[in-house]
Amino acid sequence: MPMVMDTYRDPEIDQTSIDNVSRAKLTNTKMIMQTFVTGALKEKQQGNLKRYEELASLLLTDPNHADAPSALKLFLWIQILSENVSQLDKSCATLVEAVLNIDWAFREDKFADAYVAFLEHLVSAHAFYVVPVIRKLVKGFGYRKWSKERRAFWTWDTNH
């Protein structure tokens, strides 16, 4: 499992709703995470993929896994990546795909708003991401059934 979030663990951030965290705590956490993203993207340009791959791996973590980022941390990652969208060129397709795989539709309104803003910024800055974004959006229109056991939505499989 990636070490990204092990660098900064905070129960208030890890277990709190977006609306229920202090502005100071949110700002501090976001600055730490921003430093990580900026460093990861800079190091990637220099050929060191370690932190970039850790971030992509973290965003791909099953939300039911113990090491999955909290909704609040995902919200912050999305905001930070949106602020750095100009750096997400074609070489960052792995990271962009990881973000596109986040199930945003059944999260808090602020999260959904941040996710949609990320998509808008991404396709405005890089036209080559339009097709993957549209595919993700269209895929989201499929029927999904709630699973009480996994506390998640499952896409209807038409092959069964």
Coordinates of C-alpha atoms in Angstrom, one line a residue:
M1 CA 0.0 0.0 0.0
P2 CA 1.3 3.5 -0.8
M3 CA 3.0 5.5 1.9
V4 CA 1.6 8.9 0.7
M5 CA -0.9 9.4 3.6
D6 CA 1.3 7.8 6.2
T7 CA 3.3 11.0 6.1
Y8 CA 0.4 12.9 7.6
R9 CA -2.3 11.1 9.6
D10 CA -4.8 13.1 11.5
P11 CA -8.0 11.5 13.0
E12 CA -9.9 14.8 12.5
I13 CA -9.1 14.8 8.8
D14 CA -9.3 11.0 8.3
Q15 CA -12.8 10.6 9.8
T16 CA -14.5 14.0 9.3
S17 CA -17.0 15.2 6.9
I18 CA -16.0 18.0 4.5
D19 CA -18.3 20.4 6.4
N20 CA -17.2 19.5 9.9
V21 CA -13.5 20.3 9.9
S22 CA -12.0 23.6 11.0
R23 CA -10.7 25.9 8.4
A24 CA -7.3 26.1 10.0
K25 CA -7.0 22.2 10.0
L26 CA -8.2 22.1 6.4
T27 CA -5.7 24.8 5.3
N28 CA -2.8 23.1 7.0
T29 CA -3.6 19.7 5.6
K30 CA -4.1 21.1 2.1
M31 CA -0.7 22.8 2.3
I32 CA 1.0 19.5 3.2
M33 CA -0.8 17.7 0.4
Q34 CA -0.1 20.5 -2.1
T35 CA 3.6 20.2 -1.3
F36 CA 3.4 16.5 -1.9
V37 CA 1.7 16.9 -5.3
T38 CA 4.0 19.6 -6.5
G39 CA 7.0 17.6 -5.5
A40 CA 5.6 14.4 -7.1
L41 CA 5.0 16.2 -10.4
K42 CA 8.4 17.9 -10.4
E43 CA 10.2 14.7 -9.5
K44 CA 8.2 12.9 -12.3
Q45 CA 9.6 15.4 -14.8
Q46 CA 13.1 14.6 -13.6
G47 CA 12.5 10.8 -14.0
N48 CA 11.7 9.9 -10.4
L49 CA 8.3 8.3 -10.5
K50 CA 8.1 7.1 -6.9
R51 CA 5.8 9.7 -5.4
Y52 CA 3.8 10.2 -8.6
E53 CA 3.0 6.4 -8.6
E54 CA 2.2 6.5 -4.9
L55 CA -0.4 9.2 -5.5
A56 CA -1.9 7.4 -8.4
S57 CA -2.0 4.2 -6.4
L58 CA -3.6 5.9 -3.5
L59 CA -6.4 7.3 -5.6
L60 CA -7.0 3.8 -7.0
T61 CA -7.4 2.3 -3.6
D62 CA -10.7 0.5 -3.0
P63 CA -12.8 2.8 -0.8
N64 CA -13.6 -0.1 1.5
H65 CA -9.9 -0.9 2.1
A66 CA -8.5 0.2 5.5
D67 CA -5.8 2.3 3.8
A68 CA -8.2 4.1 1.5
P69 CA -8.1 7.9 1.8
S70 CA -11.1 9.5 3.6
A71 CA -13.7 11.4 1.6
L72 CA -12.2 14.6 3.0
K73 CA -8.7 13.7 1.8
L74 CA -10.0 12.7 -1.6
F75 CA -11.8 16.0 -1.8
L76 CA -8.5 17.8 -1.0
W77 CA -6.6 15.7 -3.6
I78 CA -9.1 16.6 -6.2
Q79 CA -8.9 20.3 -5.3
I80 CA -5.1 20.3 -5.4
L81 CA -5.0 18.4 -8.7
S82 CA -7.5 20.9 -10.1
E83 CA -5.2 23.7 -9.1
N84 CA -2.3 22.0 -10.8
V85 CA -4.2 20.8 -13.9
S86 CA -1.9 22.6 -16.3
Q87 CA 0.9 20.2 -15.3
L88 CA -1.3 17.1 -16.1
D89 CA 0.0 16.6 -19.6
K90 CA -0.3 13.3 -21.6
S91 CA 2.5 11.8 -19.5
C92 CA 0.2 12.1 -16.5
A93 CA -2.5 9.9 -18.0
T94 CA -2.1 7.3 -15.2
L95 CA -2.9 9.8 -12.5
V96 CA -5.8 11.3 -14.5
E97 CA -7.2 7.8 -15.1
A98 CA -6.9 7.2 -11.3
V99 CA -9.0 10.4 -10.6
L100 CA -11.5 9.4 -13.3
N101 CA -12.0 6.1 -11.5
I102 CA -13.1 7.8 -8.3
D103 CA -16.9 7.3 -7.8
W104 CA -17.9 10.9 -7.1
A105 CA -21.6 10.8 -7.8
F106 CA -22.7 9.5 -4.4
R107 CA -20.5 11.7 -2.2
E108 CA -21.2 14.9 -0.5
D109 CA -22.3 17.8 -2.7
K110 CA -19.0 19.7 -2.1
F111 CA -17.0 16.7 -3.2
A112 CA -19.1 16.3 -6.4
D113 CA -18.7 20.0 -7.1
A114 CA -14.9 19.8 -6.7
Y115 CA -14.8 16.7 -8.9
V116 CA -16.9 18.4 -11.7
A117 CA -14.7 21.5 -11.4
F118 CA -11.6 19.2 -11.8
L119 CA -13.1 17.7 -15.0
E120 CA -14.0 21.1 -16.4
H121 CA -10.5 22.4 -15.7
L122 CA -8.9 19.3 -17.1
V123 CA -10.7 19.3 -20.5
S124 CA -10.3 23.1 -20.8
A125 CA -6.5 22.8 -20.3
H126 CA -6.0 19.6 -22.2
A127 CA -8.3 18.7 -25.1
F128 CA -6.8 15.2 -25.3
Y129 CA -8.6 14.3 -22.0
V130 CA -12.0 15.0 -23.5
V131 CA -12.6 11.4 -24.7
P132 CA -11.7 9.7 -21.4
V133 CA -13.8 12.2 -19.4
I134 CA -16.8 11.7 -21.6
R135 CA -16.4 7.9 -21.4
K136 CA -16.3 8.2 -17.6
L137 CA -19.4 10.4 -17.5
V138 CA -21.4 8.1 -19.9
K139 CA -20.3 5.1 -17.9
G140 CA -21.8 6.8 -14.8
F141 CA -25.3 6.7 -16.4
G142 CA -25.5 3.0 -16.1
Y143 CA -27.7 1.3 -13.5
R144 CA -26.1 0.7 -10.2
K145 CA -27.3 -1.3 -7.3
W146 CA -26.5 -0.5 -3.7
S147 CA -24.7 -3.3 -1.8
K148 CA -25.3 -3.2 1.9
E149 CA -22.4 -5.6 2.6
R150 CA -19.8 -3.5 0.8
R151 CA -21.5 -0.1 1.4
A152 CA -21.0 0.7 -2.2
F153 CA -22.7 0.9 -5.5
W154 CA -22.1 -1.8 -8.1
T155 CA -22.5 -1.4 -11.8
W156 CA -25.2 -3.6 -13.3
D157 CA -23.5 -6.4 -15.3
T158 CA -25.6 -7.1 -18.4
N159 CA -23.7 -10.3 -19.1
H160 CA -25.3 -12.2 -16.2

